[in-house]
PDB file of C-alpha atoms in Angstrom:
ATOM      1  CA  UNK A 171      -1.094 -12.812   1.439  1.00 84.00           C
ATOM      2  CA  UNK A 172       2.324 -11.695   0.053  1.00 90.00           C
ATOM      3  CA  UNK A 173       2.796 -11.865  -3.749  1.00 95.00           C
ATOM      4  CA  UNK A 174       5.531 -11.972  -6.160  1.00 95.00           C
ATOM      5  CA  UNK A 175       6.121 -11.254  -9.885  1.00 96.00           C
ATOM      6  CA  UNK A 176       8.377 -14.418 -11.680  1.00 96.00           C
ATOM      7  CA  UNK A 177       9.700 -13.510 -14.750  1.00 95.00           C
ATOM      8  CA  UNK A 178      11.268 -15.298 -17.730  1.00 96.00           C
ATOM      9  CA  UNK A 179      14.070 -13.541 -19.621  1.00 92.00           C
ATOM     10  CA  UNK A 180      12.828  -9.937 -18.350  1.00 91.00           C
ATOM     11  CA  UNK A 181       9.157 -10.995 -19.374  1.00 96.00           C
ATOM     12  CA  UNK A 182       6.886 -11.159 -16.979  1.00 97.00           C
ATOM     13  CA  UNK A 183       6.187 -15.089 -16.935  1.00 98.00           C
ATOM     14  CA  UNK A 184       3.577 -15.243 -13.536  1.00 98.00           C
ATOM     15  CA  UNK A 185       2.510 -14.719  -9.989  1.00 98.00           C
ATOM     16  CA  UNK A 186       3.812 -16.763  -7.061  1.00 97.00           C
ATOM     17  CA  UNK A 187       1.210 -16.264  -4.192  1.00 97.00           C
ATOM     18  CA  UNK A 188       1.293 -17.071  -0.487  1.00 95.00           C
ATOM     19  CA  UNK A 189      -1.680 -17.733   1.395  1.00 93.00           C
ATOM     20  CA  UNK A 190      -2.591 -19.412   4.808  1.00 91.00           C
ATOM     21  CA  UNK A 191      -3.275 -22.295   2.934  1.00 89.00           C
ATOM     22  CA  UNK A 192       0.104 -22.438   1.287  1.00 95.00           C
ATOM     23  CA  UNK A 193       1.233 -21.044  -2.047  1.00 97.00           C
ATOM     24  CA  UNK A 194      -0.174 -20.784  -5.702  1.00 98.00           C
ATOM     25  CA  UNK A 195       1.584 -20.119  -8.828  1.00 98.00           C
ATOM     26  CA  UNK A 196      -0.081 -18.560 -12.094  1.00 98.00           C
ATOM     27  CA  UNK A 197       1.069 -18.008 -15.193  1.00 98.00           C
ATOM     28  CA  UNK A 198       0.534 -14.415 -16.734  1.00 98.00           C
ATOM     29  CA  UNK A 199      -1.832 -14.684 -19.131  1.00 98.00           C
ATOM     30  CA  UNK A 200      -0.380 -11.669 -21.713  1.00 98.00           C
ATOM     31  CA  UNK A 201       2.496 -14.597 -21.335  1.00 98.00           C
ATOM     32  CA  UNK A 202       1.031 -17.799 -22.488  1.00 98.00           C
ATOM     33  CA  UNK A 203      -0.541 -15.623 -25.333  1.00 98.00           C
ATOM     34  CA  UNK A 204       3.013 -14.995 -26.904  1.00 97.00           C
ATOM     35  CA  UNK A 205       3.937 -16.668 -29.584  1.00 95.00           C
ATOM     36  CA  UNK A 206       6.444 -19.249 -28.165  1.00 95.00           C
ATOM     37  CA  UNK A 207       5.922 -18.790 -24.468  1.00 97.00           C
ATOM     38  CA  UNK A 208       8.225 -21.184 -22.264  1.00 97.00           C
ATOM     39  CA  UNK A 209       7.527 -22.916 -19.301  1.00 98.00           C
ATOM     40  CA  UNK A 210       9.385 -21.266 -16.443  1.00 97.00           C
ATOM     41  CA  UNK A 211      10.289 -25.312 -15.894  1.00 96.00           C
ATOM     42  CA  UNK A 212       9.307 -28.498 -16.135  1.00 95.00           C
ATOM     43  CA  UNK A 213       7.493 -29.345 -13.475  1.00 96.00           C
ATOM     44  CA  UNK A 214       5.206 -26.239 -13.873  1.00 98.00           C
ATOM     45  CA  UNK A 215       4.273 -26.341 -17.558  1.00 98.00           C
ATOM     46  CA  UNK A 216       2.216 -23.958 -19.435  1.00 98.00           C
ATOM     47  CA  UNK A 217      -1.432 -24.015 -18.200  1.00 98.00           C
ATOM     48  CA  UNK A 218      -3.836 -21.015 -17.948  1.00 98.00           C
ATOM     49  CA  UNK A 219      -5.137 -22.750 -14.723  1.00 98.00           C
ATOM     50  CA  UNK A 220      -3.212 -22.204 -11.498  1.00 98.00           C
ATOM     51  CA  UNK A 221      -0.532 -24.271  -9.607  1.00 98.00           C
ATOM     52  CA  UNK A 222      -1.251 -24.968  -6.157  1.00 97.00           C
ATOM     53  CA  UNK A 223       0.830 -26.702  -3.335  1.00 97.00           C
ATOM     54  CA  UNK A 224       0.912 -26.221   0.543  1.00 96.00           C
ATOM     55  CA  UNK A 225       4.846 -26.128   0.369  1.00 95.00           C
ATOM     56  CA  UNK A 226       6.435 -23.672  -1.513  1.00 95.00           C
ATOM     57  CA  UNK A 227       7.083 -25.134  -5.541  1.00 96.00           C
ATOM     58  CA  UNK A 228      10.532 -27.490  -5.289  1.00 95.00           C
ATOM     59  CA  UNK A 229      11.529 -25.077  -8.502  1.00 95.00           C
ATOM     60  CA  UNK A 230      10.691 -22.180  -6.864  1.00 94.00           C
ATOM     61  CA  UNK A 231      13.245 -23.488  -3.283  1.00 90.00           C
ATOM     62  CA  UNK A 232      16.076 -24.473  -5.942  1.00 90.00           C
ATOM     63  CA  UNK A 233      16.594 -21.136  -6.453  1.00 87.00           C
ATOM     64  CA  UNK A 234      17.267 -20.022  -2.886  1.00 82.00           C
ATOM     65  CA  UNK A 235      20.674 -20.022  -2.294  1.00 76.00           C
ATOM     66  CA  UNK A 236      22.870 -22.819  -0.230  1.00 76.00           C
ATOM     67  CA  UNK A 237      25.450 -22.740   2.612  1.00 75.00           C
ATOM     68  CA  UNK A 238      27.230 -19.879   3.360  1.00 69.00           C
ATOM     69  CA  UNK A 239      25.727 -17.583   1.127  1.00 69.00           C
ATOM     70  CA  UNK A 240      22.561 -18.626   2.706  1.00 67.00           C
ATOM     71  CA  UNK A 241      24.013 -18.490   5.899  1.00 71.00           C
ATOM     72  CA  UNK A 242      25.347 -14.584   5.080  1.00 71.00           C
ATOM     73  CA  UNK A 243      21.898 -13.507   4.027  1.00 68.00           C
ATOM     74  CA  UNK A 244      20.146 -15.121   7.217  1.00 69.00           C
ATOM     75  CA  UNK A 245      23.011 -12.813   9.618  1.00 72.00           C
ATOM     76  CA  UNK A 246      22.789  -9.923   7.183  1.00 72.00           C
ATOM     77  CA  UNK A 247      19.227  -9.387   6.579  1.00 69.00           C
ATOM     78  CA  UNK A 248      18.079 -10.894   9.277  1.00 66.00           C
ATOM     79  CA  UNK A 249      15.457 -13.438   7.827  1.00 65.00           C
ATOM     80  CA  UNK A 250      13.136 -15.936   9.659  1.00 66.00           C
ATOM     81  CA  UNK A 251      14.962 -19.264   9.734  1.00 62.00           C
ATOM     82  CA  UNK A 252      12.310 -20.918   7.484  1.00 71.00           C
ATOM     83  CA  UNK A 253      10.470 -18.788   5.571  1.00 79.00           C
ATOM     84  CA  UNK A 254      11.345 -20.156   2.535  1.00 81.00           C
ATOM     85  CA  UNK A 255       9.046 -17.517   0.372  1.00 86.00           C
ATOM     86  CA  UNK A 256      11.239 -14.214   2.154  1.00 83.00           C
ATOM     87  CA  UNK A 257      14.380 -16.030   1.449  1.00 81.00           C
ATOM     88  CA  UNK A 258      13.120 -16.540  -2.247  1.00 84.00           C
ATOM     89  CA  UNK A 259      11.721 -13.402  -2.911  1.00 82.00           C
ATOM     90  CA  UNK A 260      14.651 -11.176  -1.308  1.00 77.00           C
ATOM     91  CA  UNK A 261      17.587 -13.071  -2.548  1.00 76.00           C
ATOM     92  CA  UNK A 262      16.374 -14.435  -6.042  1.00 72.00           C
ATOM     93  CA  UNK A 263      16.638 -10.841  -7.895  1.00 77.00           C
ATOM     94  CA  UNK A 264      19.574 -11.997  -9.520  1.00 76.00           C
ATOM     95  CA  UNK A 265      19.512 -15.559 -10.226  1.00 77.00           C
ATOM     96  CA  UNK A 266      21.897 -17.272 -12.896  1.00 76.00           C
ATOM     97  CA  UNK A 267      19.160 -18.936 -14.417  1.00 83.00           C
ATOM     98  CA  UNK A 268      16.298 -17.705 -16.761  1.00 91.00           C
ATOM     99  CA  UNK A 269      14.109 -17.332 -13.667  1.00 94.00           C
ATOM    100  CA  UNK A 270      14.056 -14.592 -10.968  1.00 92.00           C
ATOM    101  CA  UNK A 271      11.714 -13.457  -8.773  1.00 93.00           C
ATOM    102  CA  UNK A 272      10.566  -9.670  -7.531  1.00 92.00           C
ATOM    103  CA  UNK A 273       8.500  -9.084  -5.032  1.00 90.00           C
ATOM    104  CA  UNK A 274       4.740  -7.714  -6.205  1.00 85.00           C
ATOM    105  CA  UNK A 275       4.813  -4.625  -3.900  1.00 71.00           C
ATOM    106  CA  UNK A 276       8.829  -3.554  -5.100  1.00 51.00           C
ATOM    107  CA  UNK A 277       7.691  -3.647  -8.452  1.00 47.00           C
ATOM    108  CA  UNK A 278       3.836  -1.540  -7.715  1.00 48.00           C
ATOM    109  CA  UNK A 279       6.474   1.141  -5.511  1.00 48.00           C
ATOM    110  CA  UNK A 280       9.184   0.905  -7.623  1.00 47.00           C
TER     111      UNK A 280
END
């Protein structure tokens, strides 16, 4: 099972999870006891229960990148054609969006 940390504006927002049976997505729940948590996006909205799906989220694929910057990561890193969850956790660090995604094991080492 490889895991990631989402976050929200530098806050920790959630877990993305991969598993044989596909992927879950949970929100932190230090987050949803703020005072004006946000959903990371509309189609996952706050919910102390988990978000499951056997392909990975449609928000969470939106935010790997298109073309030829997805066609320079592929040759530079040297990713598996379709694993969408390496592509997203390796090359959504730096999103423009609210959202970006770490890998769980970067951030334990790190």
């Amino acid at each position: 099972m490889q895991k990631a940390k989402v976050y929200y504006r530098e806050l920790v927002a959630g877990i993305l999870e991969q598993y044989d049976g596909g992927y879950r997505f949970t929100y932190d729940q230090d987050y949803l006891n703020m005072e004006k948590p946000m959903p990371i996006s509309l189609t996952l909205p706050l919910s102390p229960y988990p978000y499951l799906s056997r392909i990975l989220f449609p928000f969470f694929d939106g935010l790997i990148p298109e073309g030829w910057l997805l066609h320079i990561a592929r040759e530079q890193w040297n990713f598996k054609k379709n694993d969408r969850f390496e592509l997203l956790i390796n090359l959504c660090r730096d999103t423009i969006g609210a959202v970006t995604v770490y890998p769980e094991e970067e951030e334990e080492n790190g």
